[in-house]
Amino acid sequence: MAWFKRKDKGIQTTTEEKKDTPKGLWYKSPTGKIIDTKELEQNHYVSPEDGYHVRIGSKEYFEILFDDNQFEELNADLSSKDPLKFVDTKKYPDRLKAAHKKTHLKDAVRTAVGKSMGKDLVIACMDFAFIGGSMGSVVGEKIARAADYSLKNNIPFMIISKSGGARMMEAALSLMQLAKTSAKLAQLAEAKIPYISLCTDPTTGGTTASFAMLGDINIAEPGALIGFAGPRVVRDTTGKELPEGFQTSEFLLEHGFLDFITHRKNLKTQINLYLDLILNQPLRIA
Amino acid sequence: MEYLEFELPIKELEDQLQKCKLIGDESEIDVTETCKQIEEKLAETKKDIYKNLTAWQRVQLSRHPNRPYTLDYIKAICSESFLELHGDRNVKDDKAMIGGLGKIGDQTYMFVGQQKGFNTKTRQYRNFGMSNPEGYRKALRLMKSAEKFGIPVVTLVDTPGAYPGLEAEERGQGEAIARNILEMTRLKVPIITVIIGEGASGGALGIGVGDRVLMLENTWYSVISPESCSSILWRSWEYKEQAAEALKLTAKDMKRLKLVDQIVKEPVGGAHANKEKAYEAVKNAIEKNYEELKNLSPSDLVDQRMNKYAQMGVYKD
């Protein structure tokens, strides 16, 4: 008998009985660091070893910024139409349905009012998961209405950008949302209500050509991609290799477009420190 | 501690004092009397030296390597409340010009100022306190933001001049300074300017138009640095002392010419000799002047400021 002959059968468990680790227990950051998802959540969705800021959505940002996750959502039911009967590889309404099914979101932005460190704040936060955070009529209208709410109630305004740009399926209707949202911000500025723009990964295209760059302060999370034309387009058009760190938050800070970069764990205190200073009210931080 | 040439007698006495104390510590000899004598002499010498500083000596003090710089003042004055803001929203964040919001007591101020470095590396990083056009545009952006929200502006001036570079010219150094001067004359919030070190020409005035312009005791402010003046008018760098006298660039002279409003006293030996005291003096000066300005209406404020500048100049009619 050959020495390698097995006497007993090795693995006895059948495939059906096999125990697998449940999905979503671990997160792997781009640099290859592995982290427990629970721990990630407690660390504001920032990988503790390499500081990588994981892409998160409105649900998580509201949780981070509003006290005890208490807020009132504004115009939650606004949803997209298909005015152009747009068809690419899919019909636009089908795409919307699919996005809704996947994300349970109505569109690519949610707007809400709540207390942050005890004072009112209106936040419009984009969701990249919904068709790449693209801005169509609904995004424009919800941001405009949220700004109106700020204006009417004299509450500081914040937009968290996370978007690939304008929504192609609404063509020029999307484009004009740049003008619509910018006009609203002009009204806020006239009323001297502070507006904070937070750029997160990614903030590109039409968002940078409108509200993302129009804050009384523009701030960003570390390492976010921020730019008008995407890096691939720039490379292909110019035929030049792009400098290292091109279009990162750090690149934008160096080139004068950001007031500062903030780690997500300091976000809440930093924006409220700014508001206390610019509104000349007592500091809420000790 | 670094000593300037005219401070050498002080260094000598301080060395003596130290030795004397050392002897006292290490042996049984009673040195208290000797130490006391040296201390008295030291105080006397200091008083003598700093009372009668020449213009050039003040220039040297204003550039003393241990002298506190803009961010030192702001951080000491505002401590935790200071929030630095960056960028001109155009081409670059100029490291030679810094700015941000901070509180003194209950009042928020927008601080703007040139920043120098404290060692070779940081001096280069700060471009020796010489701003590019983007620095002046950053300063203006911050001042406009302050105006929008009714926040008073404090500018701290410490620059050997605006940066004379190729790209600076391409991007419009002159235009940037000119724009700042014009906008500052009509800014609708109080502006308090403090010269904390060097005030060289347009590079200084580009953030230096204010309702109140204060000079620390050992600073200089003029149309050109004494060295450059010497090289242009005497065609040699050797006449800087004479040039410094001729330019009337000290705080006292500037006050007498009614080009600045107040002199802020420095600790004996200069701001670097007792930094805490210097910070305190600047803080008090800012608060006191703001108290006097805060109740003016924006239009009165601007009128007064414009009138003040309209008065400057000496001529025969």
PDB file of C-alpha atoms in Angstrom, chain A:
ATOM      1  CA  MET A   1       0.000   0.000   0.000  1.00  0.00           C
ATOM      2  CA  ALA A   2       1.371   3.313  -0.975  1.00  0.00           C
ATOM      3  CA  TRP A   3       2.282   5.495   1.998  1.00  0.00           C
ATOM      4  CA  PHE A   4       0.146   8.315   0.757  1.00  0.00           C
ATOM      5  CA  LYS A   5      -3.003   6.329   0.578  1.00  0.00           C
ATOM      6  CA  ARG A   6      -5.677   7.807   2.780  1.00  0.00           C
ATOM      7  CA  LYS A   7      -7.261   5.465   5.258  1.00  0.00           C
ATOM      8  CA  ASP A   8     -10.133   7.723   6.179  1.00  0.00           C
ATOM      9  CA  LYS A   9     -11.942  10.151   4.047  1.00  0.00           C
ATOM     10  CA  GLY A  10     -10.554  13.662   4.633  1.00  0.00           C
ATOM     11  CA  ILE A  11     -13.176  16.328   4.518  1.00  0.00           C
ATOM     12  CA  GLN A  12     -16.474  14.935   5.579  1.00  0.00           C
ATOM     13  CA  THR A  13     -18.753  17.956   5.406  1.00  0.00           C
ATOM     14  CA  THR A  14     -20.953  18.147   2.393  1.00  0.00           C
ATOM     15  CA  THR A  15     -21.053  21.327   0.341  1.00  0.00           C
ATOM     16  CA  GLU A  16     -24.488  22.209   1.690  1.00  0.00           C
ATOM     17  CA  GLU A  17     -23.295  21.998   5.270  1.00  0.00           C
ATOM     18  CA  LYS A  18     -20.221  24.093   4.635  1.00  0.00           C
ATOM     19  CA  LYS A  19     -19.868  27.071   6.959  1.00  0.00           C
ATOM     20  CA  ASP A  20     -18.974  30.282   5.203  1.00  0.00           C
ATOM     21  CA  THR A  21     -18.118  33.663   6.702  1.00  0.00           C
ATOM     22  CA  PRO A  22     -21.142  35.860   6.177  1.00  0.00           C
ATOM     23  CA  LYS A  23     -20.702  38.565   3.577  1.00  0.00           C
ATOM     24  CA  GLY A  24     -19.767  42.074   4.669  1.00  0.00           C
ATOM     25  CA  LEU A  25     -17.864  41.183   7.824  1.00  0.00           C
ATOM     26  CA  TRP A  26     -14.627  42.596   6.566  1.00  0.00           C
ATOM     27  CA  TYR A  27     -13.640  45.616   4.541  1.00  0.00           C
ATOM     28  CA  LYS A  28     -10.506  45.832   2.429  1.00  0.00           C
ATOM     29  CA  SER A  29      -9.123  49.315   1.777  1.00  0.00           C
ATOM     30  CA  PRO A  30      -7.389  50.147  -1.522  1.00  0.00           C
ATOM     31  CA  THR A  31      -3.971  49.770   0.121  1.00  0.00           C
ATOM     32  CA  GLY A  32      -4.939  46.256   1.158  1.00  0.00           C
ATOM     33  CA  LYS A  33      -5.646  46.814   4.829  1.00  0.00           C
ATOM     34  CA  ILE A  34      -8.322  44.552   6.221  1.00  0.00           C
ATOM     35  CA  ILE A  35     -10.730  45.869   8.800  1.00  0.00           C
ATOM     36  CA  ASP A  36     -13.748  44.604  10.660  1.00  0.00           C
ATOM     37  CA  THR A  37     -16.856  46.383   9.328  1.00  0.00           C
ATOM     38  CA  LYS A  38     -18.166  47.037  12.823  1.00  0.00           C
ATOM     39  CA  GLU A  39     -14.909  48.726  13.722  1.00  0.00           C
ATOM     40  CA  LEU A  40     -15.014  50.656  10.455  1.00  0.00           C
ATOM     41  CA  GLU A  41     -18.448  51.971  11.318  1.00  0.00           C
ATOM     42  CA  GLN A  42     -17.296  53.074  14.760  1.00  0.00           C
ATOM     43  CA  ASN A  43     -14.343  54.823  13.155  1.00  0.00           C
ATOM     44  CA  HIS A  44     -16.586  57.057  10.997  1.00  0.00           C
ATOM     45  CA  TYR A  45     -16.016  54.702   8.042  1.00  0.00           C
ATOM     46  CA  VAL A  46     -12.328  55.557   7.946  1.00  0.00           C
ATOM     47  CA  SER A  47      -9.846  52.714   7.736  1.00  0.00           C
ATOM     48  CA  PRO A  48      -7.849  53.145  10.972  1.00  0.00           C
ATOM     49  CA  GLU A  49      -4.542  51.888   9.610  1.00  0.00           C
ATOM     50  CA  ASP A  50      -4.182  53.913   6.426  1.00  0.00           C
ATOM     51  CA  GLY A  51      -6.744  56.658   7.006  1.00  0.00           C
ATOM     52  CA  TYR A  52      -8.643  55.747   3.871  1.00  0.00           C
ATOM     53  CA  HIS A  53     -12.033  57.480   3.802  1.00  0.00           C
ATOM     54  CA  VAL A  54     -14.521  54.893   2.592  1.00  0.00           C
ATOM     55  CA  ARG A  55     -17.247  56.227   0.297  1.00  0.00           C
ATOM     56  CA  ILE A  56     -20.422  56.600   2.309  1.00  0.00           C
ATOM     57  CA  GLY A  57     -23.863  58.022   1.613  1.00  0.00           C
ATOM     58  CA  SER A  58     -26.382  60.426   3.088  1.00  0.00           C
ATOM     59  CA  LYS A  59     -27.467  57.925   5.742  1.00  0.00           C
ATOM     60  CA  GLU A  60     -23.982  57.781   7.202  1.00  0.00           C
ATOM     61  CA  TYR A  61     -23.259  61.507   6.871  1.00  0.00           C
ATOM     62  CA  PHE A  62     -26.517  62.427   8.595  1.00  0.00           C
ATOM     63  CA  GLU A  63     -25.599  60.013  11.359  1.00  0.00           C
ATOM     64  CA  ILE A  64     -22.171  61.625  11.702  1.00  0.00           C
ATOM     65  CA  LEU A  65     -23.353  65.234  11.608  1.00  0.00           C
ATOM     66  CA  PHE A  66     -26.793  65.363  13.228  1.00  0.00           C
ATOM     67  CA  ASP A  67     -27.002  64.976  17.003  1.00  0.00           C
ATOM     68  CA  ASP A  68     -28.279  61.494  17.940  1.00  0.00           C
ATOM     69  CA  ASN A  69     -29.084  60.908  14.269  1.00  0.00           C
ATOM     70  CA  GLN A  70     -32.212  63.065  14.718  1.00  0.00           C
ATOM     71  CA  PHE A  71     -33.305  65.013  11.650  1.00  0.00           C
ATOM     72  CA  GLU A  72     -36.281  65.865   9.520  1.00  0.00           C
ATOM     73  CA  GLU A  73     -35.951  64.989   5.863  1.00  0.00           C
ATOM     74  CA  LEU A  74     -37.131  67.641   3.414  1.00  0.00           C
ATOM     75  CA  ASN A  75     -39.016  66.862   0.195  1.00  0.00           C
ATOM     76  CA  ALA A  76     -38.247  63.188   0.560  1.00  0.00           C
ATOM     77  CA  ASP A  77     -40.716  62.133  -2.122  1.00  0.00           C
ATOM     78  CA  LEU A  78     -39.440  64.146  -5.057  1.00  0.00           C
ATOM     79  CA  SER A  79     -38.550  61.760  -7.854  1.00  0.00           C
ATOM     80  CA  SER A  80     -37.361  61.893 -11.441  1.00  0.00           C
ATOM     81  CA  LYS A  81     -39.448  61.951 -14.608  1.00  0.00           C
ATOM     82  CA  ASP A  82     -38.270  61.081 -18.083  1.00  0.00           C
ATOM     83  CA  PRO A  83     -38.973  64.247 -20.044  1.00  0.00           C
ATOM     84  CA  LEU A  84     -36.696  63.366 -22.953  1.00  0.00           C
ATOM     85  CA  LYS A  85     -37.739  59.724 -23.305  1.00  0.00           C
ATOM     86  CA  PHE A  86     -34.059  58.993 -22.993  1.00  0.00           C
ATOM     87  CA  VAL A  87     -32.692  55.633 -24.035  1.00  0.00           C
ATOM     88  CA  ASP A  88     -29.077  54.465 -23.948  1.00  0.00           C
ATOM     89  CA  THR A  89     -28.308  50.805 -23.251  1.00  0.00           C
ATOM     90  CA  LYS A  90     -31.322  50.972 -20.968  1.00  0.00           C
ATOM     91  CA  LYS A  91     -34.394  53.139 -20.827  1.00  0.00           C
ATOM     92  CA  TYR A  92     -34.001  55.958 -18.294  1.00  0.00           C
ATOM     93  CA  PRO A  93     -37.088  54.946 -16.288  1.00  0.00           C
ATOM     94  CA  ASP A  94     -35.712  51.412 -16.057  1.00  0.00           C
ATOM     95  CA  ARG A  95     -32.402  52.780 -14.899  1.00  0.00           C
ATOM     96  CA  LEU A  96     -34.180  54.842 -12.249  1.00  0.00           C
ATOM     97  CA  LYS A  97     -36.146  51.812 -11.123  1.00  0.00           C
ATOM     98  CA  ALA A  98     -33.022  49.690 -10.936  1.00  0.00           C
ATOM     99  CA  ALA A  99     -31.189  52.373  -8.963  1.00  0.00           C
ATOM    100  CA  HIS A 100     -34.119  52.686  -6.574  1.00  0.00           C
ATOM    101  CA  LYS A 101     -34.266  48.933  -6.110  1.00  0.00           C
ATOM    102  CA  LYS A 102     -30.544  48.726  -5.436  1.00  0.00           C
ATOM    103  CA  THR A 103     -30.250  51.688  -3.107  1.00  0.00           C
ATOM    104  CA  HIS A 104     -33.776  52.266  -1.760  1.00  0.00           C
ATOM    105  CA  LEU A 105     -33.166  55.927  -2.520  1.00  0.00           C
ATOM    106  CA  LYS A 106     -35.511  58.182  -4.484  1.00  0.00           C
ATOM    107  CA  ASP A 107     -32.690  60.069  -6.181  1.00  0.00           C
ATOM    108  CA  ALA A 108     -29.064  61.134  -5.806  1.00  0.00           C
ATOM    109  CA  VAL A 109     -29.500  63.665  -3.015  1.00  0.00           C
ATOM    110  CA  ARG A 110     -31.238  63.754   0.353  1.00  0.00           C
ATOM    111  CA  THR A 111     -31.868  66.979   2.191  1.00  0.00           C
ATOM    112  CA  ALA A 112     -32.568  67.351   5.866  1.00  0.00           C
ATOM    113  CA  VAL A 113     -32.672  69.756   8.773  1.00  0.00           C
ATOM    114  CA  GLY A 114     -31.568  68.881  12.269  1.00  0.00           C
ATOM    115  CA  LYS A 115     -29.364  69.893  15.178  1.00  0.00           C
ATOM    116  CA  SER A 116     -25.617  69.633  14.916  1.00  0.00           C
ATOM    117  CA  MET A 117     -23.896  70.294  18.246  1.00  0.00           C
ATOM    118  CA  GLY A 118     -27.165  71.741  19.421  1.00  0.00           C
ATOM    119  CA  LYS A 119     -27.762  74.233  16.619  1.00  0.00           C
ATOM    120  CA  ASP A 120     -29.871  73.970  13.480  1.00  0.00           C
ATOM    121  CA  LEU A 121     -28.197  73.015  10.241  1.00  0.00           C
ATOM    122  CA  VAL A 122     -29.622  72.214   6.809  1.00  0.00           C
ATOM    123  CA  ILE A 123     -27.660  69.561   4.945  1.00  0.00           C
ATOM    124  CA  ALA A 124     -28.018  68.402   1.347  1.00  0.00           C
ATOM    125  CA  CYS A 125     -26.039  65.221   0.935  1.00  0.00           C
ATOM    126  CA  MET A 126     -25.495  63.447  -2.358  1.00  0.00           C
ATOM    127  CA  ASP A 127     -25.588  59.672  -2.780  1.00  0.00           C
ATOM    128  CA  PHE A 128     -23.072  58.312  -5.242  1.00  0.00           C
ATOM    129  CA  ALA A 129     -24.781  54.933  -5.205  1.00  0.00           C
ATOM    130  CA  PHE A 130     -27.735  56.396  -7.111  1.00  0.00           C
ATOM    131  CA  ILE A 131     -26.629  56.628 -10.766  1.00  0.00           C
ATOM    132  CA  GLY A 132     -23.182  57.898  -9.809  1.00  0.00           C
ATOM    133  CA  GLY A 133     -24.565  60.752  -7.744  1.00  0.00           C
ATOM    134  CA  SER A 134     -25.552  62.416 -10.983  1.00  0.00           C
ATOM    135  CA  MET A 135     -27.385  65.716 -10.872  1.00  0.00           C
ATOM    136  CA  GLY A 136     -30.677  65.937 -12.704  1.00  0.00           C
ATOM    137  CA  SER A 137     -33.806  67.982 -12.106  1.00  0.00           C
ATOM    138  CA  VAL A 138     -34.562  66.313  -8.782  1.00  0.00           C
ATOM    139  CA  VAL A 139     -31.111  66.963  -7.344  1.00  0.00           C
ATOM    140  CA  GLY A 140     -31.301  70.590  -8.472  1.00  0.00           C
ATOM    141  CA  GLU A 141     -34.793  71.105  -7.104  1.00  0.00           C
ATOM    142  CA  LYS A 142     -34.119  69.439  -3.770  1.00  0.00           C
ATOM    143  CA  ILE A 143     -30.987  71.499  -3.251  1.00  0.00           C
ATOM    144  CA  ALA A 144     -32.855  74.654  -4.245  1.00  0.00           C
ATOM    145  CA  ARG A 145     -35.694  73.892  -1.836  1.00  0.00           C
ATOM    146  CA  ALA A 146     -33.270  73.048   0.970  1.00  0.00           C
ATOM    147  CA  ALA A 147     -31.544  76.387   0.369  1.00  0.00           C
ATOM    148  CA  ASP A 148     -34.970  78.058   0.507  1.00  0.00           C
ATOM    149  CA  TYR A 149     -35.572  76.393   3.850  1.00  0.00           C
ATOM    150  CA  SER A 150     -32.260  77.804   5.085  1.00  0.00           C
ATOM    151  CA  LEU A 151     -33.179  81.210   3.771  1.00  0.00           C
ATOM    152  CA  LYS A 152     -36.638  81.240   5.290  1.00  0.00           C
ATOM    153  CA  ASN A 153     -35.513  80.021   8.685  1.00  0.00           C
ATOM    154  CA  ASN A 154     -32.085  81.652   8.739  1.00  0.00           C
ATOM    155  CA  ILE A 155     -30.211  78.389   9.209  1.00  0.00           C
ATOM    156  CA  PRO A 156     -26.676  77.707   7.931  1.00  0.00           C
ATOM    157  CA  PHE A 157     -26.498  75.526   4.854  1.00  0.00           C
ATOM    158  CA  MET A 158     -24.179  72.709   3.916  1.00  0.00           C
ATOM    159  CA  ILE A 159     -23.885  70.602   0.770  1.00  0.00           C
ATOM    160  CA  ILE A 160     -21.955  67.358   0.799  1.00  0.00           C
ATOM    161  CA  SER A 161     -20.958  66.711  -2.796  1.00  0.00           C
ATOM    162  CA  LYS A 162     -20.324  63.215  -4.081  1.00  0.00           C
ATOM    163  CA  SER A 163     -21.068  63.089  -7.749  1.00  0.00           C
ATOM    164  CA  GLY A 164     -19.862  62.168 -11.198  1.00  0.00           C
ATOM    165  CA  GLY A 165     -21.499  65.309 -12.576  1.00  0.00           C
ATOM    166  CA  ALA A 166     -24.655  66.196 -14.444  1.00  0.00           C
ATOM    167  CA  ARG A 167     -27.102  63.427 -15.349  1.00  0.00           C
ATOM    168  CA  MET A 168     -26.828  62.764 -19.079  1.00  0.00           C
ATOM    169  CA  MET A 169     -30.283  61.233 -19.253  1.00  0.00           C
ATOM    170  CA  GLU A 170     -31.763  64.640 -18.575  1.00  0.00           C
ATOM    171  CA  ALA A 171     -29.355  66.395 -20.956  1.00  0.00           C
ATOM    172  CA  ALA A 172     -29.575  70.192 -20.857  1.00  0.00           C
ATOM    173  CA  LEU A 173     -32.190  70.044 -18.109  1.00  0.00           C
ATOM    174  CA  SER A 174     -29.366  68.694 -15.957  1.00  0.00           C
ATOM    175  CA  LEU A 175     -26.960  71.340 -17.164  1.00  0.00           C
ATOM    176  CA  MET A 176     -29.295  74.118 -16.065  1.00  0.00           C
ATOM    177  CA  GLN A 177     -29.328  72.739 -12.525  1.00  0.00           C
ATOM    178  CA  LEU A 178     -25.850  74.292 -12.260  1.00  0.00           C
ATOM    179  CA  ALA A 179     -27.407  77.686 -12.831  1.00  0.00           C
ATOM    180  CA  LYS A 180     -30.443  76.961 -10.687  1.00  0.00           C
ATOM    181  CA  THR A 181     -28.446  75.869  -7.641  1.00  0.00           C
ATOM    182  CA  SER A 182     -25.905  78.676  -8.089  1.00  0.00           C
ATOM    183  CA  ALA A 183     -28.700  81.241  -8.218  1.00  0.00           C
ATOM    184  CA  LYS A 184     -30.021  79.914  -4.908  1.00  0.00           C
ATOM    185  CA  LEU A 185     -26.570  80.171  -3.375  1.00  0.00           C
ATOM    186  CA  ALA A 186     -26.409  83.775  -4.549  1.00  0.00           C
ATOM    187  CA  GLN A 187     -29.626  84.425  -2.612  1.00  0.00           C
ATOM    188  CA  LEU A 188     -28.156  82.778   0.470  1.00  0.00           C
ATOM    189  CA  ALA A 189     -25.060  84.949   0.097  1.00  0.00           C
ATOM    190  CA  GLU A 190     -27.221  88.072  -0.173  1.00  0.00           C
ATOM    191  CA  ALA A 191     -28.942  87.082   3.047  1.00  0.00           C
ATOM    192  CA  LYS A 192     -25.513  86.477   4.606  1.00  0.00           C
ATOM    193  CA  ILE A 193     -26.304  82.917   5.574  1.00  0.00           C
ATOM    194  CA  PRO A 194     -23.150  80.832   5.737  1.00  0.00           C
ATOM    195  CA  TYR A 195     -22.825  78.047   3.208  1.00  0.00           C
ATOM    196  CA  ILE A 196     -20.294  75.250   3.667  1.00  0.00           C
ATOM    197  CA  SER A 197     -19.320  73.031   0.762  1.00  0.00           C
ATOM    198  CA  LEU A 198     -17.830  69.660   1.622  1.00  0.00           C
ATOM    199  CA  CYS A 199     -16.207  67.834  -1.297  1.00  0.00           C
ATOM    200  CA  THR A 200     -15.977  64.088  -0.867  1.00  0.00           C
ATOM    201  CA  ASP A 201     -14.747  61.323  -3.133  1.00  0.00           C
ATOM    202  CA  PRO A 202     -15.596  61.945  -5.954  1.00  0.00           C
ATOM    203  CA  THR A 203     -16.679  65.524  -6.652  1.00  0.00           C
ATOM    204  CA  THR A 204     -16.439  65.992 -10.382  1.00  0.00           C
ATOM    205  CA  GLY A 205     -18.015  67.560 -13.450  1.00  0.00           C
ATOM    206  CA  GLY A 206     -21.045  69.799 -12.990  1.00  0.00           C
ATOM    207  CA  THR A 207     -20.866  69.786  -9.204  1.00  0.00           C
ATOM    208  CA  THR A 208     -17.441  71.441  -9.216  1.00  0.00           C
ATOM    209  CA  ALA A 209     -18.707  73.886 -11.827  1.00  0.00           C
ATOM    210  CA  SER A 210     -21.446  74.966  -9.437  1.00  0.00           C
ATOM    211  CA  PHE A 211     -22.203  74.510  -5.750  1.00  0.00           C
ATOM    212  CA  ALA A 212     -19.162  72.428  -4.747  1.00  0.00           C
ATOM    213  CA  MET A 213     -16.799  75.351  -5.381  1.00  0.00           C
ATOM    214  CA  LEU A 214     -19.043  78.162  -4.142  1.00  0.00           C
ATOM    215  CA  GLY A 215     -18.868  77.755  -0.385  1.00  0.00           C
ATOM    216  CA  ASP A 216     -18.062  80.507   2.057  1.00  0.00           C
ATOM    217  CA  ILE A 217     -15.624  77.795   2.853  1.00  0.00           C
ATOM    218  CA  ASN A 218     -14.860  74.848   0.591  1.00  0.00           C
ATOM    219  CA  ILE A 219     -13.523  71.909   2.538  1.00  0.00           C
ATOM    220  CA  ALA A 220     -12.762  68.305   1.642  1.00  0.00           C
ATOM    221  CA  GLU A 221     -12.043  64.892   3.040  1.00  0.00           C
ATOM    222  CA  PRO A 222      -8.470  63.643   2.566  1.00  0.00           C
ATOM    223  CA  GLY A 223      -7.638  61.947  -0.713  1.00  0.00           C
ATOM    224  CA  ALA A 224     -10.907  62.720  -2.484  1.00  0.00           C
ATOM    225  CA  LEU A 225     -10.979  63.086  -6.257  1.00  0.00           C
ATOM    226  CA  ILE A 226     -12.091  66.617  -7.059  1.00  0.00           C
ATOM    227  CA  GLY A 227     -12.054  68.083 -10.552  1.00  0.00           C
ATOM    228  CA  PHE A 228     -14.012  69.317 -13.512  1.00  0.00           C
ATOM    229  CA  ALA A 229     -12.869  66.975 -16.280  1.00  0.00           C
ATOM    230  CA  GLY A 230     -11.997  63.480 -15.109  1.00  0.00           C
ATOM    231  CA  PRO A 231      -8.320  62.449 -15.021  1.00  0.00           C
ATOM    232  CA  ARG A 232      -8.734  60.024 -17.948  1.00  0.00           C
ATOM    233  CA  VAL A 233     -10.235  62.722 -20.147  1.00  0.00           C
ATOM    234  CA  VAL A 234      -7.474  65.155 -19.262  1.00  0.00           C
ATOM    235  CA  ARG A 235      -4.788  62.586 -20.002  1.00  0.00           C
ATOM    236  CA  ASP A 236      -6.317  61.563 -23.315  1.00  0.00           C
ATOM    237  CA  THR A 237      -6.899  65.128 -24.468  1.00  0.00           C
ATOM    238  CA  THR A 238      -3.520  66.544 -23.535  1.00  0.00           C
ATOM    239  CA  GLY A 239      -1.492  63.415 -24.195  1.00  0.00           C
ATOM    240  CA  LYS A 240       0.472  64.238 -21.073  1.00  0.00           C
ATOM    241  CA  GLU A 241       1.147  62.122 -18.026  1.00  0.00           C
ATOM    242  CA  LEU A 242      -0.650  63.595 -15.061  1.00  0.00           C
ATOM    243  CA  PRO A 243       1.330  64.776 -12.048  1.00  0.00           C
ATOM    244  CA  GLU A 244       1.165  62.608  -8.959  1.00  0.00           C
ATOM    245  CA  GLY A 245      -1.791  63.380  -6.792  1.00  0.00           C
ATOM    246  CA  PHE A 246      -3.505  65.271  -9.621  1.00  0.00           C
ATOM    247  CA  GLN A 247      -7.056  66.326  -8.627  1.00  0.00           C
ATOM    248  CA  THR A 248      -6.800  65.034  -5.080  1.00  0.00           C
ATOM    249  CA  SER A 249      -7.987  67.123  -2.144  1.00  0.00           C
ATOM    250  CA  GLU A 250      -4.359  67.871  -1.328  1.00  0.00           C
ATOM    251  CA  PHE A 251      -3.739  69.064  -4.897  1.00  0.00           C
ATOM    252  CA  LEU A 252      -6.720  71.385  -4.689  1.00  0.00           C
ATOM    253  CA  LEU A 253      -5.640  72.787  -1.332  1.00  0.00           C
ATOM    254  CA  GLU A 254      -2.198  73.539  -2.778  1.00  0.00           C
ATOM    255  CA  HIS A 255      -3.818  75.263  -5.742  1.00  0.00           C
ATOM    256  CA  GLY A 256      -5.961  77.498  -3.614  1.00  0.00           C
ATOM    257  CA  PHE A 257      -9.447  76.000  -3.972  1.00  0.00           C
ATOM    258  CA  LEU A 258      -9.970  74.557  -0.524  1.00  0.00           C
ATOM    259  CA  ASP A 259      -9.932  76.255   2.846  1.00  0.00           C
ATOM    260  CA  PHE A 260      -8.850  73.104   4.596  1.00  0.00           C
ATOM    261  CA  ILE A 261      -8.975  69.319   4.549  1.00  0.00           C
ATOM    262  CA  THR A 262     -10.583  67.581   7.462  1.00  0.00           C
ATOM    263  CA  HIS A 263     -10.548  64.007   8.689  1.00  0.00           C
ATOM    264  CA  ARG A 264     -14.080  62.670   8.942  1.00  0.00           C
ATOM    265  CA  LYS A 265     -13.803  62.261  12.713  1.00  0.00           C
ATOM    266  CA  ASN A 266     -13.222  66.012  13.086  1.00  0.00           C
ATOM    267  CA  LEU A 267     -15.826  67.049  10.527  1.00  0.00           C
ATOM    268  CA  LYS A 268     -18.613  67.863  12.956  1.00  0.00           C
ATOM    269  CA  THR A 269     -16.473  69.961  15.296  1.00  0.00           C
ATOM    270  CA  GLN A 270     -14.676  71.743  12.459  1.00  0.00           C
ATOM    271  CA  ILE A 271     -17.811  72.896  10.643  1.00  0.00           C
ATOM    272  CA  ASN A 272     -19.404  74.010  13.883  1.00  0.00           C
ATOM    273  CA  LEU A 273     -16.235  75.842  14.905  1.00  0.00           C
ATOM    274  CA  TYR A 274     -16.358  77.680  11.586  1.00  0.00           C
ATOM    275  CA  LEU A 275     -20.027  78.561  12.067  1.00  0.00           C
ATOM    276  CA  ASP A 276     -19.431  79.855  15.595  1.00  0.00           C
ATOM    277  CA  LEU A 277     -16.568  81.997  14.369  1.00  0.00           C
ATOM    278  CA  ILE A 278     -18.153  83.426  11.253  1.00  0.00           C
ATOM    279  CA  LEU A 279     -21.470  84.096  13.015  1.00  0.00           C
ATOM    280  CA  ASN A 280     -19.611  85.580  15.986  1.00  0.00           C
ATOM    281  CA  GLN A 281     -21.431  83.387  18.477  1.00  0.00           C
ATOM    282  CA  PRO A 282     -20.010  81.644  21.570  1.00  0.00           C
ATOM    283  CA  LEU A 283     -17.836  78.644  20.804  1.00  0.00           C
ATOM    284  CA  ARG A 284     -19.490  75.291  21.339  1.00  0.00           C
ATOM    285  CA  ILE A 285     -16.192  73.440  21.591  1.00  0.00           C
ATOM    286  CA  ALA A 286     -14.542  73.518  24.980  1.00  0.00           C
TER     287      ALA A 286
END
